[in-house]
XYZ file of C-alpha atoms in Angstrom:
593
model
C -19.072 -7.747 -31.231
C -19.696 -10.238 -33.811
C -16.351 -12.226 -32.082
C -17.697 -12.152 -29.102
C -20.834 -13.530 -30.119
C -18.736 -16.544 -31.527
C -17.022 -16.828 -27.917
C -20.098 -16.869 -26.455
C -22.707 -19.126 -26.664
C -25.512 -16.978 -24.961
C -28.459 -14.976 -25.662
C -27.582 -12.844 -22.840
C -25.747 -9.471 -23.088
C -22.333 -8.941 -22.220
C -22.107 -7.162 -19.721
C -21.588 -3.327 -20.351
C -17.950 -1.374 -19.606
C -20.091 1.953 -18.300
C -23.288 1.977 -16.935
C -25.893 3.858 -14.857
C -28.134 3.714 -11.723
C -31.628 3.007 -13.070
C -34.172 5.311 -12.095
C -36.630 4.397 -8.938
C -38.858 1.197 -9.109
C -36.835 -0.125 -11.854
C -34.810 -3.447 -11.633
C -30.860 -2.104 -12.239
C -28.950 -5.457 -13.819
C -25.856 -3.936 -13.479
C -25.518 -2.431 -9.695
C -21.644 -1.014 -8.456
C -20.305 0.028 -5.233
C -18.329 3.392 -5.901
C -14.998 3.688 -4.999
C -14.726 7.276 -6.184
C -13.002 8.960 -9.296
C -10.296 8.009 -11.737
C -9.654 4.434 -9.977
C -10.428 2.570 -12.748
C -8.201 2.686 -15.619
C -9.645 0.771 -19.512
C -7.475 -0.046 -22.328
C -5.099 -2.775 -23.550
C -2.580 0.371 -23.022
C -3.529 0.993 -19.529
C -2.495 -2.324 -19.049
C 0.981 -2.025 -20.802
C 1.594 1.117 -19.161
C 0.940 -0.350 -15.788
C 3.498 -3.278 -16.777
C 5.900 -1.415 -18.805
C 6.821 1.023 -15.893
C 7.785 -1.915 -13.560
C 9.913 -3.893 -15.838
C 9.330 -7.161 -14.632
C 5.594 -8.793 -13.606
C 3.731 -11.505 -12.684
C 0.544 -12.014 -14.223
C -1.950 -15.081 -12.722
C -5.476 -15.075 -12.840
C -8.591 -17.272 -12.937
C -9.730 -20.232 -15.505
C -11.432 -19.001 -18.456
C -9.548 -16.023 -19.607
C -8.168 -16.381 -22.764
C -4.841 -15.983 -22.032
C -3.439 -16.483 -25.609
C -4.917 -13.430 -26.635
C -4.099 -11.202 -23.905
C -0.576 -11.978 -25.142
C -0.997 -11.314 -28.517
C -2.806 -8.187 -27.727
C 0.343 -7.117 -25.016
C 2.559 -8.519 -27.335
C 1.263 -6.131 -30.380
C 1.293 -2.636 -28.170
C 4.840 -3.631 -26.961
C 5.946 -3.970 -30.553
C 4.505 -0.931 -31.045
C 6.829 0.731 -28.306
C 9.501 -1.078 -29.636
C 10.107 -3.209 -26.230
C 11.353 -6.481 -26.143
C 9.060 -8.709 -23.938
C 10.654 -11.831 -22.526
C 7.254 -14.097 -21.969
C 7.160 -17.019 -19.549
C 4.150 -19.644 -20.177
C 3.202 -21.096 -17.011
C 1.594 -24.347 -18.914
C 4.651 -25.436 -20.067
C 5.311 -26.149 -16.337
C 2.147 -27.640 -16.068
C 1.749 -32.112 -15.391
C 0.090 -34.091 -18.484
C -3.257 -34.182 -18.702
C -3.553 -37.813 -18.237
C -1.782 -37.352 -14.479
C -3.876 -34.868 -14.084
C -6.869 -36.781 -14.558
C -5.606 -39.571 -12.745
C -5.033 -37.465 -10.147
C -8.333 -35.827 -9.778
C -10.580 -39.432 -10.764
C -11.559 -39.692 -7.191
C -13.006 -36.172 -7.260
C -15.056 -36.375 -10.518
C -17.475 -38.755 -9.864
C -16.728 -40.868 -12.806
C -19.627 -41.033 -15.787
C -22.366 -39.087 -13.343
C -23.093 -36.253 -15.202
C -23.990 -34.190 -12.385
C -21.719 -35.010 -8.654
C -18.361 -35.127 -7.857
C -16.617 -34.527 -5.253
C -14.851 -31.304 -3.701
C -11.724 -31.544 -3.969
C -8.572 -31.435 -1.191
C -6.162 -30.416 -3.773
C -4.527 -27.322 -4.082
C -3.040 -25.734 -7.357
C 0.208 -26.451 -6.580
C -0.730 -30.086 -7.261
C -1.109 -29.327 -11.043
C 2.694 -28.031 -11.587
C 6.199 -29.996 -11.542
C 7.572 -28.016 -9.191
C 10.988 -28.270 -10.980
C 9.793 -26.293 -13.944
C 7.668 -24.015 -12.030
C 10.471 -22.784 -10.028
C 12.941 -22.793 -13.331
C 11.586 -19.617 -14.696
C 14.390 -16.874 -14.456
C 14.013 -13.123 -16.046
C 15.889 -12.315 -18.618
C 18.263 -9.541 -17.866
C 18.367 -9.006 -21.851
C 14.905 -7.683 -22.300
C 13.245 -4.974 -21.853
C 9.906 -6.209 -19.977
C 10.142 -9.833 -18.218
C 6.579 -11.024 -17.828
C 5.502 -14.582 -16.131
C 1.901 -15.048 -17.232
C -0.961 -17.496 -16.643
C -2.825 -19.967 -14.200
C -0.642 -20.508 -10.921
C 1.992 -17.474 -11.965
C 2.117 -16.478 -8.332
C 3.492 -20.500 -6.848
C 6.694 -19.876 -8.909
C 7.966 -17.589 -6.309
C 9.285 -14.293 -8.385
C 9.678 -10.873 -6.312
C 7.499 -9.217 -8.693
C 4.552 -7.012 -8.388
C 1.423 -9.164 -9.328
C -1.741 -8.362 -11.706
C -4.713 -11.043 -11.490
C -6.687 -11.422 -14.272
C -10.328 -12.256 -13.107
C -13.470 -13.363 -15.375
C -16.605 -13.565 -13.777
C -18.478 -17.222 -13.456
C -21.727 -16.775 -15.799
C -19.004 -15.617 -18.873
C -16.951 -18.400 -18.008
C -19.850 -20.684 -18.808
C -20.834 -18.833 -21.715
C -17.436 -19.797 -23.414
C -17.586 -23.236 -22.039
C -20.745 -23.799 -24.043
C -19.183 -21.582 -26.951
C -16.476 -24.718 -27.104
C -14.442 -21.655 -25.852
C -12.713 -22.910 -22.064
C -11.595 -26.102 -20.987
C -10.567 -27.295 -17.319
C -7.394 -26.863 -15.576
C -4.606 -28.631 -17.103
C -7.127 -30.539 -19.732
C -5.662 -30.792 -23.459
C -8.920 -30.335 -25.174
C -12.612 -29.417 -23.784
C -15.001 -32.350 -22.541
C -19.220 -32.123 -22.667
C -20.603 -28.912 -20.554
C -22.347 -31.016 -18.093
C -19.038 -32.783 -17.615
C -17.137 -29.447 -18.249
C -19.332 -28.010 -15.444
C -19.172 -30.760 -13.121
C -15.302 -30.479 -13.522
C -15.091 -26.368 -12.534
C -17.745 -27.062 -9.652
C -15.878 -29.960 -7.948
C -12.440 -29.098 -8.781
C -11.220 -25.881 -10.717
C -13.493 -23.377 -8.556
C -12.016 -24.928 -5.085
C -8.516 -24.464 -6.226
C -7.945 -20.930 -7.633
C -8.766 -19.200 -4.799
C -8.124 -14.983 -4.546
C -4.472 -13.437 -3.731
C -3.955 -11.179 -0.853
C -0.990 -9.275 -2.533
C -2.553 -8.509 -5.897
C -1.613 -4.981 -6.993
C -3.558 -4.600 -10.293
C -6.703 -6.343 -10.794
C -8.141 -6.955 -14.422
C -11.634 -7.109 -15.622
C -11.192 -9.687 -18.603
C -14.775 -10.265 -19.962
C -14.931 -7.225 -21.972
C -11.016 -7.897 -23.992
C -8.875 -5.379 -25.811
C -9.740 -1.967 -25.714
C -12.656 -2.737 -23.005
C -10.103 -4.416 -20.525
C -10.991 -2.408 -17.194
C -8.141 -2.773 -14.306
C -7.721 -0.975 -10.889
C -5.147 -0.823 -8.203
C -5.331 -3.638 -5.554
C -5.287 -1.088 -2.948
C -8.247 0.529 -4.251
C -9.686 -2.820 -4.874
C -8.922 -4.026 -1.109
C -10.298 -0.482 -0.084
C -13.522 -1.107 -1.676
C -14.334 -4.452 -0.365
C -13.648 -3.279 3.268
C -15.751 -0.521 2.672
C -18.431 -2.771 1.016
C -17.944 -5.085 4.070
C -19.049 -2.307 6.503
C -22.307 -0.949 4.300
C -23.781 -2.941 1.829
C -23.782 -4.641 -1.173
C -25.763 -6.096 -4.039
C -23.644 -8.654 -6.426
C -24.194 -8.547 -10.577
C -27.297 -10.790 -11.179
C -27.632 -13.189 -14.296
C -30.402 -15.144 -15.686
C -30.663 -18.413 -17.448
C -33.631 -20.048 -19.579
C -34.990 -23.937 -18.218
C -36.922 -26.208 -19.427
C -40.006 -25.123 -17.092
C -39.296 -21.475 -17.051
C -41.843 -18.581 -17.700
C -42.119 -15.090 -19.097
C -42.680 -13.115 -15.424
C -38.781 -11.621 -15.354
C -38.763 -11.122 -19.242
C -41.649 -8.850 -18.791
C -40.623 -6.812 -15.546
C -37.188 -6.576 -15.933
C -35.609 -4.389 -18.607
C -32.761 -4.698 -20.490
C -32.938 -8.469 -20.585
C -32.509 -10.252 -24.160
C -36.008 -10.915 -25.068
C -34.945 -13.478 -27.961
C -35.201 -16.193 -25.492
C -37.831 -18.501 -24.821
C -38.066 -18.039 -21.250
C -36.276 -17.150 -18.387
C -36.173 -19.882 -15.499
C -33.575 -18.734 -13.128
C -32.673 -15.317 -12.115
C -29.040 -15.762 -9.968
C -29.794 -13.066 -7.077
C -27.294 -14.477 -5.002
C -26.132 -17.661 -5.420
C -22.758 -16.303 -4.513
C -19.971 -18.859 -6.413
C -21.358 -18.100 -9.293
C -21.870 -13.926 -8.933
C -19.672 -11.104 -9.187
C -19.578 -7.638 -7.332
C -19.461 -4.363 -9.208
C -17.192 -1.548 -8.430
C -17.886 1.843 -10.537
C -15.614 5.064 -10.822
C -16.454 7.351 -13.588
C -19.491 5.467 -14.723
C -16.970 2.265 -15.294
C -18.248 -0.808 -14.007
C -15.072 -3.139 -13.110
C -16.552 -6.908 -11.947
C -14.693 -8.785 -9.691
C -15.728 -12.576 -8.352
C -17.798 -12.322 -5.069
C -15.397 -14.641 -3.356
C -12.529 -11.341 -2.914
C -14.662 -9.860 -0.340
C -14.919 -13.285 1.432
C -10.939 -13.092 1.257
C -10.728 -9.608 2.125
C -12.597 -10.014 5.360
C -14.932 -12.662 6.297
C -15.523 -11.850 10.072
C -16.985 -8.027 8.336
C -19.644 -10.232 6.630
C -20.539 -12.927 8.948
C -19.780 -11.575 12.236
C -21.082 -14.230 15.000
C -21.460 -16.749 12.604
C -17.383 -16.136 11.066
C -16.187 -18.918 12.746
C -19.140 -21.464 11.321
C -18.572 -20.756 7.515
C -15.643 -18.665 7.210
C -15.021 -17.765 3.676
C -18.320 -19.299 2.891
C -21.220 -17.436 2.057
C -24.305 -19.060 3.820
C -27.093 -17.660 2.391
C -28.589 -17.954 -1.335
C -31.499 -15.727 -2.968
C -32.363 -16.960 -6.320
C -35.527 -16.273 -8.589
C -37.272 -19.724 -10.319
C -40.058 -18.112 -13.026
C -42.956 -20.157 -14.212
C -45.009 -17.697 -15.235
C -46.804 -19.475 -18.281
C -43.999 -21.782 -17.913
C -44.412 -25.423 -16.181
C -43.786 -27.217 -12.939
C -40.611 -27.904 -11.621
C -39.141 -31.558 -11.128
C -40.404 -33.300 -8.182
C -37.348 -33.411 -5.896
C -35.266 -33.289 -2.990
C -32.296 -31.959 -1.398
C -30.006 -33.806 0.617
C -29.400 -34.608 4.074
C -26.824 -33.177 5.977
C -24.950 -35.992 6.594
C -25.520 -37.484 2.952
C -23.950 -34.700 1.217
C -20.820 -34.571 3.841
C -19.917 -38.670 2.649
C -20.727 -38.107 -0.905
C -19.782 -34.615 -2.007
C -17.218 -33.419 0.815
C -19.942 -30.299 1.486
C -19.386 -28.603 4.847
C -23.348 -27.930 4.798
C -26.604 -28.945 2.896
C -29.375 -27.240 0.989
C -31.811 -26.454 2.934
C -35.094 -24.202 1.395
C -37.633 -21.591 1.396
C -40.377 -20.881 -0.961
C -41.427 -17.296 -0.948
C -44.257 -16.790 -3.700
C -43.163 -13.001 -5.097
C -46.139 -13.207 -7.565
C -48.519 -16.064 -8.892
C -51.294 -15.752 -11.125
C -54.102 -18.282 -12.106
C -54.292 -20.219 -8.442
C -51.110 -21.662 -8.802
C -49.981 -25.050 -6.222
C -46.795 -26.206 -4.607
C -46.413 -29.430 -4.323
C -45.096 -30.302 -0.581
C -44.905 -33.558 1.217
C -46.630 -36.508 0.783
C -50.137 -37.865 1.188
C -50.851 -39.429 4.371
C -51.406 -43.173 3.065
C -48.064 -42.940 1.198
C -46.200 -46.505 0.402
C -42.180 -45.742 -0.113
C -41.618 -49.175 -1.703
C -44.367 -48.384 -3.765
C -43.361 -44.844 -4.812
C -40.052 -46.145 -5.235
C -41.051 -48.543 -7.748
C -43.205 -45.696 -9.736
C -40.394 -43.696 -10.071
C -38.325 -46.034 -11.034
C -40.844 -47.348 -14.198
C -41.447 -44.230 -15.146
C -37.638 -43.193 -15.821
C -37.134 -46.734 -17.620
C -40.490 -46.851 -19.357
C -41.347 -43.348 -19.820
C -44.337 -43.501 -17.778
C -46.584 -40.753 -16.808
C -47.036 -40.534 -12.747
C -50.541 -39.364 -11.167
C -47.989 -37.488 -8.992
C -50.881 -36.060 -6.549
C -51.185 -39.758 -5.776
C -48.399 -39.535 -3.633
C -47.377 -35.617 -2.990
C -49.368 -33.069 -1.733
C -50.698 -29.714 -3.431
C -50.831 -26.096 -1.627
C -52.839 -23.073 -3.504
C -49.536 -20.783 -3.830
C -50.831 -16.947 -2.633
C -48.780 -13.778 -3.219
C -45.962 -13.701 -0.077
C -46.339 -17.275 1.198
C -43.507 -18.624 2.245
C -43.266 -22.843 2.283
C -40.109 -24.651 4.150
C -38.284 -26.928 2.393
C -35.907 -28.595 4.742
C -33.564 -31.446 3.175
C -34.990 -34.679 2.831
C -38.107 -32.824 1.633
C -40.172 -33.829 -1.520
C -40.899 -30.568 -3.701
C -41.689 -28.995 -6.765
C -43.208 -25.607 -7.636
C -46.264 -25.809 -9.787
C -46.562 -23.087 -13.001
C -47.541 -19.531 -12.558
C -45.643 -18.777 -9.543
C -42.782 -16.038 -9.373
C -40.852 -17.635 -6.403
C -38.158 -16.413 -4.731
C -36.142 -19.386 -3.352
C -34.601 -18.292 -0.148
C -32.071 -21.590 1.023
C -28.641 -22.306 2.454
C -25.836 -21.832 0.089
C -25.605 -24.928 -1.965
C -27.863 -24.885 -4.923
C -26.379 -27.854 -7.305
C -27.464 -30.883 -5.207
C -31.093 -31.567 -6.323
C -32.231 -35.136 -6.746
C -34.881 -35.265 -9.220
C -36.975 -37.610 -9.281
C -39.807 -37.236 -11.902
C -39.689 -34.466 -14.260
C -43.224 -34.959 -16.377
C -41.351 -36.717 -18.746
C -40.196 -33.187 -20.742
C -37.103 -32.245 -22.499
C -34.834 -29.885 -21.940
C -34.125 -26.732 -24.438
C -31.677 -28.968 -26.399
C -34.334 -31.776 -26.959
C -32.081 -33.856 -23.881
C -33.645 -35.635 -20.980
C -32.503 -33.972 -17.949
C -30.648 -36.270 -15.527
C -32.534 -37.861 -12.707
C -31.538 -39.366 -9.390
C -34.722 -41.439 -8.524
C -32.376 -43.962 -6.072
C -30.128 -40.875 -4.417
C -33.961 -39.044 -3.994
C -35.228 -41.928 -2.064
C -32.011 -42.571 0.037
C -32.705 -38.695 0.902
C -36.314 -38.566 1.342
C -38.082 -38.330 4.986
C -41.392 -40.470 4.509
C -42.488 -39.029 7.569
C -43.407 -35.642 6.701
C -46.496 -36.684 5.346
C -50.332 -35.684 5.400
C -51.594 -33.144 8.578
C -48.176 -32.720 9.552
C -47.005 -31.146 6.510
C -49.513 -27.963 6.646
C -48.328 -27.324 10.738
C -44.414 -28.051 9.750
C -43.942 -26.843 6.434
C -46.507 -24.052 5.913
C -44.901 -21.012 7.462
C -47.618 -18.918 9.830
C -46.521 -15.347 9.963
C -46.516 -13.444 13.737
C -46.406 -9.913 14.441
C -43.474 -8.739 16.196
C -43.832 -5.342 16.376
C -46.536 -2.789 14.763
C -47.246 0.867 15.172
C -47.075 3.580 12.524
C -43.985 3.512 10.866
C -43.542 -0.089 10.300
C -44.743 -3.566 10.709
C -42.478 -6.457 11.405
C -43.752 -10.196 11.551
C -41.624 -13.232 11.926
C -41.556 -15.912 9.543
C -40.702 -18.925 11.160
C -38.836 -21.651 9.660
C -37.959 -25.361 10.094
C -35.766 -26.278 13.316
C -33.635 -27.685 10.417
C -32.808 -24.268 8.864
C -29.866 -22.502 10.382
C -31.240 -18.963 9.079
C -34.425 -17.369 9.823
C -36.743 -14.637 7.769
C -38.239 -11.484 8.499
C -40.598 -9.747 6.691
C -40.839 -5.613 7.099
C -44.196 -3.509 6.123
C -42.273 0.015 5.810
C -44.871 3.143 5.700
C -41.726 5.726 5.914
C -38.928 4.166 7.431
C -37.257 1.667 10.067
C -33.917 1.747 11.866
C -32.398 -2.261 12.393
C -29.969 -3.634 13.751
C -27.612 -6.774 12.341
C -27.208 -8.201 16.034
C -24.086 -9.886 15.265
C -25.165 -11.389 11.567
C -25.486 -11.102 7.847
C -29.065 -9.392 6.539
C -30.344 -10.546 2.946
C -32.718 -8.117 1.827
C -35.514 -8.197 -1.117
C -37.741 -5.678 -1.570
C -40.725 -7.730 -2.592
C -43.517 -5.433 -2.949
C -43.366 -1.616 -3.409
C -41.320 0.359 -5.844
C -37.835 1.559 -3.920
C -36.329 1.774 -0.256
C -33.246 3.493 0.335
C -30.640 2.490 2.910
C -28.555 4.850 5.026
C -25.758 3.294 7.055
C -23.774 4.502 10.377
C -20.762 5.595 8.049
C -22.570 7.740 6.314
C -23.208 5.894 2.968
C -26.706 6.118 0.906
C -27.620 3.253 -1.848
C -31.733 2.540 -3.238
C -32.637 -0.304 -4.153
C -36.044 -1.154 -6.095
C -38.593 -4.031 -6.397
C -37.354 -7.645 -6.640
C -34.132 -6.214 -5.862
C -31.517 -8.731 -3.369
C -29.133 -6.396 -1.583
C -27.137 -7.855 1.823
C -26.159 -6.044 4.671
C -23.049 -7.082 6.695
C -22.926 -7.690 10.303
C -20.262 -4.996 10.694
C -22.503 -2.779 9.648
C -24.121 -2.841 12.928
C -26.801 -0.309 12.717
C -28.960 1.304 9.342
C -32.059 2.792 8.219
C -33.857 1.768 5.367
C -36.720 4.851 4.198
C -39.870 4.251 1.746
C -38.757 6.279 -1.491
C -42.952 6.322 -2.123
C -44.459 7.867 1.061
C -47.844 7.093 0.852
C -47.272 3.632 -1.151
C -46.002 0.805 1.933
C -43.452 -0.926 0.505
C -42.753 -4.891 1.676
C -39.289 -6.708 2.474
C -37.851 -10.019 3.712
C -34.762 -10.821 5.340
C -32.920 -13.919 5.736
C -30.347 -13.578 8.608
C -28.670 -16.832 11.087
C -29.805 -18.454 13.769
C -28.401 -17.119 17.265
C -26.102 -19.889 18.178
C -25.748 -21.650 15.247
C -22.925 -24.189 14.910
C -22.932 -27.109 12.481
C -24.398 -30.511 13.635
């Protein structure tokens, strides 16, 4: 372990090879679909057995493994055996680094730290194609293996393992000086690092149809975990047709607070704070699959791969292998406010970042303490030249801003929900739990003023004042703010079993929220769409769907239910004790502007 501390620059835990369901009420960090027994296999031997008894392989697999020691670790059990292992490098067929950064200049957005561009390239793009397609087996050796990053392009008719490592341990050995970008020679800053997988690597190594061995590489050597790709591709269909809840992760801030360190267990209390819990902010999340108490991860975007239309149903055609919607916790429990910021219009983020959609947001207030605010929209005498011109003097003279000058406060009460369509000045004031309920995209946030704080490394954090005010609608200002951006819950339906109210949001948002008061239990229907799903009060609900599959999930738990699911029930574990839930679902009807 210590090595893997070394590897990793995080206070988190790695995550563990075998696990189990927490008991009711209590958070579970680690949830897994089952697939049933003896489908997952652990072991650097597993691995050679699995390679040995076809001869000849081709191994590709995502950014971020480390795929020097998976040789050396292959390469020491074969000697072992007494095989001789023919090994084909696909780097060597890789271009220079400085065409490859020629190359991809247009997508990197030059010396700003945070946007790029996503990219049009594909992987191919990185190789010579000459050298790529010179790789022949050697009929000499025992075991011909073609390993690494783009394996697959070079054509051989050989059964295929992909390595996978999921996106929050790929950062961890980013900041560990660990991982460096596709085709780079040496490792760059991990805002710039970051910038780099967001823009560019994570748009190009998409998911294989034909794999038939995936590999869990996070936990290496002895803890490798691998399955078949049928039972893989089994699983996600199977997932696609129930339910599913992806690994969460959390990450300290600058403004975060102490409300997830102190109901969540199992989390690494050495750090400060926790800011961000990643519920489902689905690039960056993995999906669980447990046999015998082993948890194999896998990145979220295979089921999107597997079978989009399961997922999205009426709305398939729209996003595709997109995910549209994003749960995410933001904690300032005894923490502090967040930046005052904005998101991006639609059309703004198109031109600039190449994004099919924008980020478009929800507070819901899970818990608050200590009459906590929002702040939402400005005052009704606001100047933009003038506010402008504040911002600006502040980030060049380090200025403090009477911010409630210009933006509006709301008291923040226990299952509120505020609409934050783009364009939107924002920022949620300290002592709220809030559960940020949005369209997909979650990097594109133009701050503007950040109360002149530093982050956890004694850094500035970037702002955008000009992109903020390019973005900003002025006109959501004073009386109008409270009738268009303060949702006003309606009852739908109400009798003894359940209660269900509507919680109406902005014309601008392509999903809308529901929010269920279950006394025993309620049967729903998808109607054609994706159901996100947090149990926000209460201590446990259970879900039964059509095929005949049973899963609980407890408070502050996200858990999504796929349109081909068609019809479930979700029971109150704690008759007697209602327990609360929203639901994030689309539009009918929605297409993109």
């Amino acid at each position: 372990m210590e090595e893997e501390t070394v590897k990793r620059n995080t206070k988190q835990y790695l995550a563990p090879m075998k696990a189990q369901a927490t008991p009711r009420g209590v958070y579970d960090l680690y949830p897994a679909f089952p697939v049933g027994e003896n489908k997952i296999c652990s072991g650097i031997g597993c691995l050679a057995d699995w390679i040995e008894r076809h001869g000849q392989v081709v191994i590709d697999g995502y950014g971020g493994v480390f795929w020097d020691e998976l040789v050396s670790e292959l390469g020491d059990e074969f000697r072992r055996r007494g095989k001789w292992v023919r090994w084909f490098r696909t780097d060597v067929a890789m271009r220079d680094a400085r065409t490859l950064e020629e190359m991809l200049a247009p997508d990197l957005g030059g010396e700003d730290p945070l946007f790029g561009r996503v990219t049009e390239r594909q992987l191919r793009d990185w190789f010579d194609p000459g050298k790529l397609n010179a790789f022949r087996p050697d009929q000499e050796a025992d075991i011909n293996v073609l390993i690494g990053i783009g394996a697959a392009l070079a054509g051989w008719k050989a059964p295929l393992i992909y390595v996978d490592v999921p996106k929050n341990e790929i950062q961890f050995r980013m900041r560990a000086g660990w991982v460096k970008n596709l085709g780079m020679n040496k490792p760059k800053n991990n805002q710039q690092t970051y910038k780099h997988f967001f823009f560019v690597d994570w748009v190009v190594l998409e998911c294989l149809p034909q794999i038939e061995l995936i590999v869990d590489e996070q936990r290496r050597g002895q803890q490798l975990l691998m399955m078949s790709g049928e039972d893989l591709r089994e699983g996600l269909h199977r997932m696609g047709r129930n339910f599913f809840r992806v690994r969460p992760w959390f990450e300290p801030g600058a403004w975060g607070g102490q409300w997830m360190k102190q109901h969540i267990p199992g989390l690494n209390e050495e750090v400060p704070n926790l800011a961000w819990s990643f519920e489902l902010m689905v690039l960056e999340n993995g999906l669980m699959f447990e046999s015998n108490g082993y948890r194999l991860e896998v990145s979220f975007d295979f089921l999107m791969y597997n079978d989009y239309r399961q997922v999205l149903g009426e709305s398939a055609d729209v996003f595709k292998t997109d995910f549209p919607i994003r749960f995410d916790f933001l904690d300032t429990f005894d923490g502090g406010n967040l930046s005052v910021q904005c998101h991006p219009r639609t059309t703004y983020i198109r031109e600039q970042f190449n994004m099919p959609f924008t980020q478009d947001e929800t507070y819901y207030i899970l818990d608050s303490r200590q009459n906590p605010q929002v702040y939402l929209g400005f005052q009704e005498n606001i100047r933009p030249e003038e506010f402008g011109e504040v911002l600006k003097q502040s980030q060049a003279e380090g200025k403090t801003i009477d911010i409630e000058k210009y933006v509006q406060k709301f008291p923040a009460h226990k299952h509120d929900l505020f609409l934050i369509p783009n364009g939107t000045v924002h920022a949620s004031g300290k002592n709220c739990m809030v559960l940020e309920i949005s369209s997909a995209p979650y990097i594109f946030t133009f701050k503007m003023y950040d109360w002149l704080r530093l982050d956890l490394n004694g850094k500035p954090r970037p702002l955008n004042v000009q992109r903020g005010m390019d973005n900003l609608y002025f006109e959501r200002k004073g009386e109008r703010v409270a009738k268009e951006l303060v949702c006003h819950p309606e009852v739908l339906e109400k009798n003894e079993h359940y209660t269900l109210e509507h919680l109406p949001t902005h014309e601008k948002h392509f999903y809308d929220v529901h929010r269920y008061t279950v006394e025993d239990a309620v049967e729903v229907e998808t109607e054609g769409s994706c159901q996100v799903w947090m149990v926000v009060e209460g201590k446990a609900v259970r879900v039964e769907t059509r095929e005949g599959m049973r899963q609980r999930f407890n408070y502050a738990e996200t858990f999504v239910i796929p349109a081909a699911a068609a019809t479930y029930r979700i029971i109150n574990e704690t008759p007697g004790e209602k327990v609360i839930l929203v639901k994030a679902f689309i539009k009918k009807g929605y297409g993109f502007e």
